[in-house]
PDB file of C-alpha atoms in Angstrom:
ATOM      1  CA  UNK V   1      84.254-144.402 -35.075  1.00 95.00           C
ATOM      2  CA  UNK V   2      82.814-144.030 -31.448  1.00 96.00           C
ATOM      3  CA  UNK V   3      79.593-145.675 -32.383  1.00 97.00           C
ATOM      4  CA  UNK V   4      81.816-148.834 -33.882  1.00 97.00           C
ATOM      5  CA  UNK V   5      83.944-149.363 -30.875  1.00 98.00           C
ATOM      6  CA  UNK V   6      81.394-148.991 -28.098  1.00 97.00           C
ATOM      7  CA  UNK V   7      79.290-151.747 -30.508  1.00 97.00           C
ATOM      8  CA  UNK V   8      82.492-153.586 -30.748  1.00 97.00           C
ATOM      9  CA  UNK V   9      83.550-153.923 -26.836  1.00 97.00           C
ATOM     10  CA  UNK V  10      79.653-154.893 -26.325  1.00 96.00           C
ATOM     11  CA  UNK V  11      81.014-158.594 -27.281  1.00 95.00           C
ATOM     12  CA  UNK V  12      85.102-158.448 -27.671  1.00 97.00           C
ATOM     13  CA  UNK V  13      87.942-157.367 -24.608  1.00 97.00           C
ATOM     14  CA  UNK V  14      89.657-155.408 -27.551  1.00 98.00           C
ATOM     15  CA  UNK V  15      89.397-153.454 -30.541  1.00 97.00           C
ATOM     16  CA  UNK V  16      91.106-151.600 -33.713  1.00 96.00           C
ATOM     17  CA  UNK V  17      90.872-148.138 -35.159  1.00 97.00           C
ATOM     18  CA  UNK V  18      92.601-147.832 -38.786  1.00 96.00           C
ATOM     19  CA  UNK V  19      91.924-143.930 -39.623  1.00 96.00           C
ATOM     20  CA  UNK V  20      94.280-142.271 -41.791  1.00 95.00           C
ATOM     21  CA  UNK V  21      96.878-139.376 -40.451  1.00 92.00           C
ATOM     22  CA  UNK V  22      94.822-136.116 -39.892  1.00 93.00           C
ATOM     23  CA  UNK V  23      91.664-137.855 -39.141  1.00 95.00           C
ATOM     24  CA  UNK V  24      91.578-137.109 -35.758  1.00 93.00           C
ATOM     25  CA  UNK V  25      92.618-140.186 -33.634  1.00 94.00           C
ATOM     26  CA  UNK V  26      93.626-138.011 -30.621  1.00 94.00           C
ATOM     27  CA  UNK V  27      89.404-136.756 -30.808  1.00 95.00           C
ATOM     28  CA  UNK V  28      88.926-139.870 -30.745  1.00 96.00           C
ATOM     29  CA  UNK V  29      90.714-140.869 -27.585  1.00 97.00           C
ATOM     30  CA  UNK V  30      89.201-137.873 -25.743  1.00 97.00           C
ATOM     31  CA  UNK V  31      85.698-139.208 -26.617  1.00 97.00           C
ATOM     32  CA  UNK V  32      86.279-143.056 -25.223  1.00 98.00           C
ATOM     33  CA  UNK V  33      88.301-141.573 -22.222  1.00 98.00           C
ATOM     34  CA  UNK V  34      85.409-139.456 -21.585  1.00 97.00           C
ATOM     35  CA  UNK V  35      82.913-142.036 -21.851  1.00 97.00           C
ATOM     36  CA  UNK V  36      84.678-144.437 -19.491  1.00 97.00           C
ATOM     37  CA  UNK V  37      83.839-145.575 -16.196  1.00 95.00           C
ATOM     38  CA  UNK V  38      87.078-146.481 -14.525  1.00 97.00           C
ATOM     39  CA  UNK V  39      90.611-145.377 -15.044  1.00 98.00           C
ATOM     40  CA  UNK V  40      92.051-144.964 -18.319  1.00 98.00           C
ATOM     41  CA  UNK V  41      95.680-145.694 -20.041  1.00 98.00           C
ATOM     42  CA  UNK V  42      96.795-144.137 -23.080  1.00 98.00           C
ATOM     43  CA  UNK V  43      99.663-144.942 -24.074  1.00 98.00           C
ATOM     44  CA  UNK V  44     102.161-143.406 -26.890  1.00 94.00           C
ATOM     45  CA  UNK V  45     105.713-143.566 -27.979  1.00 90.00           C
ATOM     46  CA  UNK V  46     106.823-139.618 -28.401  1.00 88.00           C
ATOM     47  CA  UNK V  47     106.908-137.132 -26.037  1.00 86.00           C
ATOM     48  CA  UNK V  48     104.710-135.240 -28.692  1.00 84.00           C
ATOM     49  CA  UNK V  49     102.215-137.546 -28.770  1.00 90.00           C
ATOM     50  CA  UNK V  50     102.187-137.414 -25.389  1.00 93.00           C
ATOM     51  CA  UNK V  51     101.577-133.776 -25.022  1.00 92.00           C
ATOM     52  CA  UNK V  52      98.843-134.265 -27.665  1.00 93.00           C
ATOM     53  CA  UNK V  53      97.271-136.918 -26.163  1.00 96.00           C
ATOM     54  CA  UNK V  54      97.271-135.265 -22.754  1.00 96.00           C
ATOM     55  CA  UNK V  55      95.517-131.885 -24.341  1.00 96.00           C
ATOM     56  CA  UNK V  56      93.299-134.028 -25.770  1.00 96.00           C
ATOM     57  CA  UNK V  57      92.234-135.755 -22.390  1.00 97.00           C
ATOM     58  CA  UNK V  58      92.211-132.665 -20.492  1.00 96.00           C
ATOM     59  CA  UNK V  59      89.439-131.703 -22.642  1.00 97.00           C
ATOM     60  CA  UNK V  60      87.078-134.020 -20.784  1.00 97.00           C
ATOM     61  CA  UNK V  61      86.987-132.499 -17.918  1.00 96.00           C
ATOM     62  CA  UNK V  62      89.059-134.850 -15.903  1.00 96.00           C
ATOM     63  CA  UNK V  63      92.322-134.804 -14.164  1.00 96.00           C
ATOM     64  CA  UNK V  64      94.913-136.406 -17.200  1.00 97.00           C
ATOM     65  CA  UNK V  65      98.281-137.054 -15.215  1.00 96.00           C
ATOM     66  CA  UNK V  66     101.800-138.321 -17.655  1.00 96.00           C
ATOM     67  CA  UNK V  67     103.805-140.824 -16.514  1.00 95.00           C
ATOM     68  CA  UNK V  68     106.741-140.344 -19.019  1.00 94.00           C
ATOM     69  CA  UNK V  69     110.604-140.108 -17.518  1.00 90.00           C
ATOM     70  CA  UNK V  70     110.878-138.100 -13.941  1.00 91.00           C
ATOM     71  CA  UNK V  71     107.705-136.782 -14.602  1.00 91.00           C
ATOM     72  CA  UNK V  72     105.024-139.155 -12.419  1.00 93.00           C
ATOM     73  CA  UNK V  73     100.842-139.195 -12.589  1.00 92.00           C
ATOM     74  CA  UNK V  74     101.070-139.498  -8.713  1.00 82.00           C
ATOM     75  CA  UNK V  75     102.654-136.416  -7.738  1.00 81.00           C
ATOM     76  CA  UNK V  76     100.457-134.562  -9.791  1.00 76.00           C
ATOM     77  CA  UNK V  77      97.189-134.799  -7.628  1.00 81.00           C
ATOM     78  CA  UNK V  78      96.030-135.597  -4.139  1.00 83.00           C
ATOM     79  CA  UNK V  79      94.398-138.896  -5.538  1.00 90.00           C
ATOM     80  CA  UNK V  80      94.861-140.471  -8.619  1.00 93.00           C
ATOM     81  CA  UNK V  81      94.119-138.628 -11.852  1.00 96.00           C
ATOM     82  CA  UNK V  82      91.582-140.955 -13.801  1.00 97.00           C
ATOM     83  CA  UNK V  83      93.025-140.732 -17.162  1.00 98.00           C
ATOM     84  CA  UNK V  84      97.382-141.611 -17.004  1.00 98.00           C
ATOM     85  CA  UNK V  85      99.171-140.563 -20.316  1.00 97.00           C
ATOM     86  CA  UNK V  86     102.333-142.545 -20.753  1.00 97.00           C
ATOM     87  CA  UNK V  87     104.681-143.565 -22.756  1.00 96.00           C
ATOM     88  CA  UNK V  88     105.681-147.464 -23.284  1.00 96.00           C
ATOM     89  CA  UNK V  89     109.293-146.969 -22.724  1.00 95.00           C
ATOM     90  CA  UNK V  90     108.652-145.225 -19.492  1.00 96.00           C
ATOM     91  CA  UNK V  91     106.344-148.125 -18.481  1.00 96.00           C
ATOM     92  CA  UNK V  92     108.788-150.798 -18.780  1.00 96.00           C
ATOM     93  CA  UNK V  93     111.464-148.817 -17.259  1.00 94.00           C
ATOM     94  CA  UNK V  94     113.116-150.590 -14.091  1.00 89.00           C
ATOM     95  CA  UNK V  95     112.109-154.135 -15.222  1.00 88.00           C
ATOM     96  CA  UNK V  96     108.487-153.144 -15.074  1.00 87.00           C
ATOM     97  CA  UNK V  97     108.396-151.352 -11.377  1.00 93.00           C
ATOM     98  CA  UNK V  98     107.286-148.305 -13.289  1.00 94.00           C
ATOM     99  CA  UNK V  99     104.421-150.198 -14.235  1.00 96.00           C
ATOM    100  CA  UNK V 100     103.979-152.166 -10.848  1.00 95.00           C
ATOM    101  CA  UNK V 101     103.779-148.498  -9.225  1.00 94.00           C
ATOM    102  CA  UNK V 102     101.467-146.886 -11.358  1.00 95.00           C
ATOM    103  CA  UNK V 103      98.998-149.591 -11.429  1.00 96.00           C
ATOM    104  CA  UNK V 104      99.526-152.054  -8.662  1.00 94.00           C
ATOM    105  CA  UNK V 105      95.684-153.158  -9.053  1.00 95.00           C
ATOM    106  CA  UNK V 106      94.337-153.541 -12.205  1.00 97.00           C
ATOM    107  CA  UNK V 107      91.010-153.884 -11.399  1.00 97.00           C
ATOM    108  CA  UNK V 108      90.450-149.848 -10.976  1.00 96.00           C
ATOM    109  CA  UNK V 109      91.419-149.359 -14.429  1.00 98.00           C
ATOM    110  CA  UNK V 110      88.573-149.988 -17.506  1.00 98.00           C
ATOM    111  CA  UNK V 111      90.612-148.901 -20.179  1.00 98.00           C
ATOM    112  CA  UNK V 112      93.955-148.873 -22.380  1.00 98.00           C
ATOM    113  CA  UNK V 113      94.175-146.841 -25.389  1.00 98.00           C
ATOM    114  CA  UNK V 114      97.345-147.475 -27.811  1.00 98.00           C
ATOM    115  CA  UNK V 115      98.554-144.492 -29.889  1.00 96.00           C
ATOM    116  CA  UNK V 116     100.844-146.077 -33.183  1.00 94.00           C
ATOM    117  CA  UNK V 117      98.849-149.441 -32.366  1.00 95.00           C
ATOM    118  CA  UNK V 118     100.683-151.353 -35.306  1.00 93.00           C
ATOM    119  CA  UNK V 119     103.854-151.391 -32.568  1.00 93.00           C
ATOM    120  CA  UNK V 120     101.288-153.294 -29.989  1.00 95.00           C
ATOM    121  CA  UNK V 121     102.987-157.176 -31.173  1.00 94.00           C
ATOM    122  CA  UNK V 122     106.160-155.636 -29.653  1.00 93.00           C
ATOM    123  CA  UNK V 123     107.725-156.903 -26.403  1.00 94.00           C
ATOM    124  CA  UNK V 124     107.234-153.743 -24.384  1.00 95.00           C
ATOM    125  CA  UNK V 125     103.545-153.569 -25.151  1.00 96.00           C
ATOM    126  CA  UNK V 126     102.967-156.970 -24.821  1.00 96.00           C
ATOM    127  CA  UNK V 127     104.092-157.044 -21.226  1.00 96.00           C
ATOM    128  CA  UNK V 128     102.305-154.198 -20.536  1.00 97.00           C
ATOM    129  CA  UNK V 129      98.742-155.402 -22.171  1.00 98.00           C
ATOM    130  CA  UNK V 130      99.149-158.718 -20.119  1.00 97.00           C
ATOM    131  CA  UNK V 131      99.273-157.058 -16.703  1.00 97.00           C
ATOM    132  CA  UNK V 132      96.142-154.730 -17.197  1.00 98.00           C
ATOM    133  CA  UNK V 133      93.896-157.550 -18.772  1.00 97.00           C
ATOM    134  CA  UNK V 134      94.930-159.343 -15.163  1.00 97.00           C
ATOM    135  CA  UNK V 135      91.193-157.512 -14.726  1.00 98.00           C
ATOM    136  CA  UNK V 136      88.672-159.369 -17.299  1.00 97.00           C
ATOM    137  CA  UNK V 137      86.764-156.167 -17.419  1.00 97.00           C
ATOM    138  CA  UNK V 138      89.344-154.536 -18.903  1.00 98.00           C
ATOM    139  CA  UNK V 139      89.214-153.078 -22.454  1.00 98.00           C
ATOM    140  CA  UNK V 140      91.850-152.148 -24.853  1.00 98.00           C
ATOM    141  CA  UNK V 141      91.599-149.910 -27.931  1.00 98.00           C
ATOM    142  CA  UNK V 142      94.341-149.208 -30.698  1.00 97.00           C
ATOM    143  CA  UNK V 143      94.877-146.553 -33.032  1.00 97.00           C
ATOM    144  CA  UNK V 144      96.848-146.581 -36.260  1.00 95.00           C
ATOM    145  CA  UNK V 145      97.337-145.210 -39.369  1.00 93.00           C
ATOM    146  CA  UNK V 146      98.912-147.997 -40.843  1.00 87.00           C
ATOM    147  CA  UNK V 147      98.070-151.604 -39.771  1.00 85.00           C
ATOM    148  CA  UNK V 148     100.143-152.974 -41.879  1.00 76.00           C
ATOM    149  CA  UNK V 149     103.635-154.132 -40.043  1.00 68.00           C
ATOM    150  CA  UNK V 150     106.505-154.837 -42.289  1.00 61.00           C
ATOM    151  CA  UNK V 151     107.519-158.020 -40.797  1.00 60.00           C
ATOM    152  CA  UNK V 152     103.992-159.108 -41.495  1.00 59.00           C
ATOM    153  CA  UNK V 153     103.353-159.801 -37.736  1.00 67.00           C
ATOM    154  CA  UNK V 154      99.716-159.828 -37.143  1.00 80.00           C
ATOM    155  CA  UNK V 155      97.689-157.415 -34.967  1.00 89.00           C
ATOM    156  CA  UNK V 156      94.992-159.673 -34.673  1.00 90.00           C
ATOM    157  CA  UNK V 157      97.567-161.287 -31.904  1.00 89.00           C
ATOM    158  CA  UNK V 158      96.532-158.527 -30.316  1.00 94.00           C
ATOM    159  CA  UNK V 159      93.069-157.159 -31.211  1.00 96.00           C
ATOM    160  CA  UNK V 160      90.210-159.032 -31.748  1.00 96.00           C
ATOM    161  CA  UNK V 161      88.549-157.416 -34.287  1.00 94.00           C
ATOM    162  CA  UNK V 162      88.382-153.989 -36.978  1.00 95.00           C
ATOM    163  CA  UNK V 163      85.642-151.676 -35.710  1.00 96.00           C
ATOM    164  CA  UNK V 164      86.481-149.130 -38.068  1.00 96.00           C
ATOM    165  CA  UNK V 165      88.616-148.580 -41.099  1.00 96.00           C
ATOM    166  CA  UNK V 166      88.733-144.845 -42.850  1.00 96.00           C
ATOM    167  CA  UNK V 167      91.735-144.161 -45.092  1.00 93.00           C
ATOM    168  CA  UNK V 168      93.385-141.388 -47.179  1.00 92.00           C
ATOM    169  CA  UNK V 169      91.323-141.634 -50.108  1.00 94.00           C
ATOM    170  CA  UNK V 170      87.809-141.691 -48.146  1.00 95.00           C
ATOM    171  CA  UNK V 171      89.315-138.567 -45.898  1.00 96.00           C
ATOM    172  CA  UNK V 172      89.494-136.770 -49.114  1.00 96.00           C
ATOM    173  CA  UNK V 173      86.748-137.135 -51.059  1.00 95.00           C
ATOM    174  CA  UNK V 174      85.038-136.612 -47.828  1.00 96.00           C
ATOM    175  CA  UNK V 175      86.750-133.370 -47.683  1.00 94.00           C
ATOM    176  CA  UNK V 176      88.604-134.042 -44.502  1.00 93.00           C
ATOM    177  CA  UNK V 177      92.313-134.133 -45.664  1.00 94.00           C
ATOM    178  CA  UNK V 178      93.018-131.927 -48.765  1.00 91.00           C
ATOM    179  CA  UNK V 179      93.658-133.407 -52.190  1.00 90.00           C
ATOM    180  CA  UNK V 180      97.011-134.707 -52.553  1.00 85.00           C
ATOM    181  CA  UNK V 181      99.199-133.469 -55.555  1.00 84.00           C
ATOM    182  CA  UNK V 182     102.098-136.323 -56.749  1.00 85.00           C
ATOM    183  CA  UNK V 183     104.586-135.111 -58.804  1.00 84.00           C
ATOM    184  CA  UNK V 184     106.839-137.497 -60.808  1.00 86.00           C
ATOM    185  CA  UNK V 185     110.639-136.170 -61.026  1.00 85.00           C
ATOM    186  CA  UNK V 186     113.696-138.028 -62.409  1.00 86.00           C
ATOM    187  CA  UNK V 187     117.209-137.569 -60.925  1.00 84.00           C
ATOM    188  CA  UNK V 188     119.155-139.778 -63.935  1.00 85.00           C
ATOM    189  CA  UNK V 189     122.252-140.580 -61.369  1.00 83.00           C
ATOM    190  CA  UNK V 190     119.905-142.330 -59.261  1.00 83.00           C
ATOM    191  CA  UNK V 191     120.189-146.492 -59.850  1.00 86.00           C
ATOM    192  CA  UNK V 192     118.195-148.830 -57.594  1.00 87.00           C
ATOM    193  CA  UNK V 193     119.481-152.114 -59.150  1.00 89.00           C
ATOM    194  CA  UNK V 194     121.768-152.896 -56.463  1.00 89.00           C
ATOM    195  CA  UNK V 195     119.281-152.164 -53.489  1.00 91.00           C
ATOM    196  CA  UNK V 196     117.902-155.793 -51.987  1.00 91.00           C
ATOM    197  CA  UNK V 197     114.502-155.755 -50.640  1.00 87.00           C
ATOM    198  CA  UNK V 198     114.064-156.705 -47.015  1.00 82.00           C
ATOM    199  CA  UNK V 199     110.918-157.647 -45.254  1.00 73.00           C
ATOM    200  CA  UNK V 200     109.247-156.352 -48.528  1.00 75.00           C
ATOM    201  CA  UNK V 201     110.424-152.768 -47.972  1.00 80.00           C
ATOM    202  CA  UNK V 202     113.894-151.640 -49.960  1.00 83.00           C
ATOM    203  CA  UNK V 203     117.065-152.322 -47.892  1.00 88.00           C
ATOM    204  CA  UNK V 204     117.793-149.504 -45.426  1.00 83.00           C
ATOM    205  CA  UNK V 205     121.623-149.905 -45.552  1.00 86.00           C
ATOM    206  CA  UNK V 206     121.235-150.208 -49.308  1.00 88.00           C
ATOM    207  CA  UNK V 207     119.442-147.328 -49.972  1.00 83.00           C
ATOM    208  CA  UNK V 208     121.591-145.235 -47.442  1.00 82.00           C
ATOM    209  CA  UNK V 209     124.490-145.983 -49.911  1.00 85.00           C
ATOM    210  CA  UNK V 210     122.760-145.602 -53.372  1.00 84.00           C
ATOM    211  CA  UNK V 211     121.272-142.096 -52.331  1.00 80.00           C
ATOM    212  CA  UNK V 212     124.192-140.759 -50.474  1.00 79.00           C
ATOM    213  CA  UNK V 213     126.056-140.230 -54.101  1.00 83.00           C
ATOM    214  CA  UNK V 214     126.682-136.757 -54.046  1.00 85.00           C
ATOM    215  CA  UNK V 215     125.664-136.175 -57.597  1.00 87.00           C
ATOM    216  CA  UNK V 216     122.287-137.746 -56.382  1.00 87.00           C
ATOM    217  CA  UNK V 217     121.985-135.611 -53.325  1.00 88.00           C
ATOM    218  CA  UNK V 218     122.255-132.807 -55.101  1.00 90.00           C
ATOM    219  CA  UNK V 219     120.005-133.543 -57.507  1.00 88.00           C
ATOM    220  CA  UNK V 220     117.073-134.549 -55.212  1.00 89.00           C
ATOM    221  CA  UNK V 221     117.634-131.335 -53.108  1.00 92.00           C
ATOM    222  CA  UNK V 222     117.623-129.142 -56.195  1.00 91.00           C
ATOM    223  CA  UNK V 223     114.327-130.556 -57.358  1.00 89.00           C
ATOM    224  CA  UNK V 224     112.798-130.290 -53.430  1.00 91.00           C
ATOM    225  CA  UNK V 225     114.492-126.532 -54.268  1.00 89.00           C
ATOM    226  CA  UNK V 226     112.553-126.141 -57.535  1.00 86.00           C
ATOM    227  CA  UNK V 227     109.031-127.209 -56.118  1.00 84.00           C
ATOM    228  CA  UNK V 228     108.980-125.076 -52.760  1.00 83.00           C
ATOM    229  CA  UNK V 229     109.668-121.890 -55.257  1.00 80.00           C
ATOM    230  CA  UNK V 230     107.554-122.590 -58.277  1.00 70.00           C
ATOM    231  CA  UNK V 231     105.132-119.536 -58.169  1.00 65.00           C
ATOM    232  CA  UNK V 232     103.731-117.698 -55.127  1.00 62.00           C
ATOM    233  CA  UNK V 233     104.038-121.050 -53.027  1.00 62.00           C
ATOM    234  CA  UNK V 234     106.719-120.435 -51.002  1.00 68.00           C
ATOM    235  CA  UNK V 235     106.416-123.610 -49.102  1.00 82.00           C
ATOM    236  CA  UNK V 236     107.833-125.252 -46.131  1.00 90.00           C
ATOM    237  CA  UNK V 237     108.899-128.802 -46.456  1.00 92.00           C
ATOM    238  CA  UNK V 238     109.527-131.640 -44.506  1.00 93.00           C
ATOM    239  CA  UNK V 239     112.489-133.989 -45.950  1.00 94.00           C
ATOM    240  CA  UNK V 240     112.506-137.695 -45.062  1.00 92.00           C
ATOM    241  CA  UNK V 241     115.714-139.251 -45.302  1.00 89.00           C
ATOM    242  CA  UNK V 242     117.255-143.095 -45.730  1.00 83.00           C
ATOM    243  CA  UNK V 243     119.950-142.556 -42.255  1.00 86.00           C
ATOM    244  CA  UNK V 244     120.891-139.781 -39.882  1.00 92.00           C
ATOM    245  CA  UNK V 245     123.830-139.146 -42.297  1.00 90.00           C
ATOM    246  CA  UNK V 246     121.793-139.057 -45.410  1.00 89.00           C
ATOM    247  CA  UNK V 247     119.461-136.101 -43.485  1.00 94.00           C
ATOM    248  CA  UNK V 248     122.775-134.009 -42.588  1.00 95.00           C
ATOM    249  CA  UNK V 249     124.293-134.703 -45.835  1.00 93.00           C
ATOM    250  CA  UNK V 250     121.491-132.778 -47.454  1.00 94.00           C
ATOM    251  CA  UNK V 251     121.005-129.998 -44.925  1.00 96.00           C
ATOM    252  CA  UNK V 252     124.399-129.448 -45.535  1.00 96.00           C
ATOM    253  CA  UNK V 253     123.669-128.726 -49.462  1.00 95.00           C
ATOM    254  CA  UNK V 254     120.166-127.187 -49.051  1.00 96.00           C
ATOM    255  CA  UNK V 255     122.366-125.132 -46.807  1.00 96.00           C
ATOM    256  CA  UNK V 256     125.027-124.742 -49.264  1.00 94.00           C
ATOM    257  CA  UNK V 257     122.922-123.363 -51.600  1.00 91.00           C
ATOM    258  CA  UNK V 258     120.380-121.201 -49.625  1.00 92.00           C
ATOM    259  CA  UNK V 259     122.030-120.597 -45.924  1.00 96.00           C
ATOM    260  CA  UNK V 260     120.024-121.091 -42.806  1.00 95.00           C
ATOM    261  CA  UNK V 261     117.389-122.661 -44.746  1.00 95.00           C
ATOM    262  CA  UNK V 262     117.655-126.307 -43.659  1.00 97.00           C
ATOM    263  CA  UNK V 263     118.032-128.380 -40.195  1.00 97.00           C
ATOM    264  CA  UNK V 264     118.109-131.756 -39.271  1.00 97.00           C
ATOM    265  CA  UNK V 265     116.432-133.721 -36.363  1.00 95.00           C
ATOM    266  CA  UNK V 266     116.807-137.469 -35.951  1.00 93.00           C
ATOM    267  CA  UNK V 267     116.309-139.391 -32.679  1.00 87.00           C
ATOM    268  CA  UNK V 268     119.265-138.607 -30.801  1.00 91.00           C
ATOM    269  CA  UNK V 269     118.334-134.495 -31.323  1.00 93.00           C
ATOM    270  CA  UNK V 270     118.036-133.468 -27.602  1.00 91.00           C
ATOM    271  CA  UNK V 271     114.390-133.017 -26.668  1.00 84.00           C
ATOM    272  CA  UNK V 272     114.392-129.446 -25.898  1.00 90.00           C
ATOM    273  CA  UNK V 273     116.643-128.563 -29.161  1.00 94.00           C
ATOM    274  CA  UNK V 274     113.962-130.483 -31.216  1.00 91.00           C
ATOM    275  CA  UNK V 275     111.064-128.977 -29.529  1.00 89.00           C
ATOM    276  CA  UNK V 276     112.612-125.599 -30.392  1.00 95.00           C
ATOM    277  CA  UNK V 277     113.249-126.765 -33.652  1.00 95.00           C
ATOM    278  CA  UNK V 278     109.719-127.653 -34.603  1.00 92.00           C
ATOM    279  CA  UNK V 279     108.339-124.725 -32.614  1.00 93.00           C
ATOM    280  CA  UNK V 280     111.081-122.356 -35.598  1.00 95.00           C
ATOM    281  CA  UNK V 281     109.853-124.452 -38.271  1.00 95.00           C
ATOM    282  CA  UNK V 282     105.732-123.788 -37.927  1.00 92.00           C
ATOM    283  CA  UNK V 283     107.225-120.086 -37.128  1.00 93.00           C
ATOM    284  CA  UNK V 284     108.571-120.062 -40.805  1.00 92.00           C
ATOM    285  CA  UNK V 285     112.020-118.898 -39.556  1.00 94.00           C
ATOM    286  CA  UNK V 286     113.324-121.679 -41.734  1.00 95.00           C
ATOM    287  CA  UNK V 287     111.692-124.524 -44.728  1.00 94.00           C
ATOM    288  CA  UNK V 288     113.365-127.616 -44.835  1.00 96.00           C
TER     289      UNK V 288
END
């Protein structure tokens, strides 16, 4: 992957790395921020990515400042750090000043990385892409998993070119990712026929409403139930749900059933109660 991109930015401003969950994009980041010459910008959406993309840069060698709410690169070190984590919503905070402060002069910088790069058509990106390629030296990497956006908006608006593609099924046989096991289960109260497709994906607020049937819920949860206990796995799972109400809905019943077993976090979960959370969950203390 490092080979490709360095070949890559030898003739384009900007390139793409497709590389499937678990691969190791944040190794990845560390290398190129590593091998660059001027400053470098990653930037990421989460505040965990954030932390994992600063551990990751600290790795190097250099000083890795975060730019992400009160928290400021500046005030971290007497000059300025040459790799900046940040997030994009931090970035475009203030109409931009955020952005105006931590780089007034694009010309020091010599590279952006994009964590989630299959967000980079968006607005908030956009605006911030445009003022660091003010300096024509400047190059610009992004990362993804999936490249494929469901509005079908193009990243080639935004990269020029794939320099390197590795997915699920390569990881495995490769012996990177483990195998995965699929397991077919049918809940009979469960009826898509009235759920519309939108932007090719099934309709959100549709699906909220077919799987929120209480007979369904229950059903689903007591299969999840049946597949973390078969055996000697006694497994942790993660639970991905239609709507916020959907994921408390079933907490509720996994908790019904098996108390203290199940929590929910969604994006208005308070960033130190989710932290904690996730911290409690690789702990074991509870599975779903």
């Amino acid at each position: 992957a490092i080979r490709s991109v360095v070949a890559k930015l030898r003739d384009n401003r900007s390139c793409l790395i497709v590389s499937a969950t678990g691969t190791g994009k944040s190794h990845i980041a560390e290398r190129l921020a590593g091998m660059a010459s001027g400053r470098v910008l990653v930037i990421g959406q989460t505040s965990e990515v954030i932390y994992q993309m600063t551990e990751a840069c600290r790795r190097t060698g250099k000083e890795v400042g975060v730019e992400m709410a009160e928290r400021r690169a500046s005030d971290m070190y007497l000059s300025p750090p040459p790799i900046v984590v940040a997030t994009v919503q931090t970035l475009n905070a203030s109409d931009g000043r955020r952005l105006d402060e931590l780089v007034p002069d694009p010309s020091a910088w010599s590279l952006v990385i994009i964590d989630e790069a299959h967000h980079a058509p968006a607005a908030s990106y956009r605006k911030v892409i445009e003022h660091m390629q003010i300096n024509p030296s400047l190059k610009l990497v992004g990362m993804t998993a999936t490249p494929k956006r469901g509005d079908d908006v193009k990243l080639g608006a935004v990269f020029d070119d794939v320099a390197f593609d590795y997915g699920f099924l390569e990881a495995m046989n490769d012996g990177w990712l483990v195998k995965m096991e699929a397991e077919l289960v049918t809940v009979d109260s469960l009826d898509f026929k009235s759920v519309r497709t939108t932007a090719g994906d099934l309709n959100g607020r549709d699906l909220d409403r077919v799987m929120r049937v209480e007979r369904t819920m229950i059903g689903m949860c007591d299969t999840v139930r049946q597949l973390s206990d078969r055996g000697d796995r006694d497994l942790t799972c993660r639970v991905f749900c239609a709507s916020v109400e959907d994921a408390q809905r079933r907490a509720e019943i996994f908790n019904r059933k098996e108390p203290g077993s199940a929590m929910m976090v969604c994006g208005k979960t308070p960033k130190p109660e989710r932290e904690a959370m996730l911290r409690s969950f690789a702990a074991r203390n509870f599975k779903y």
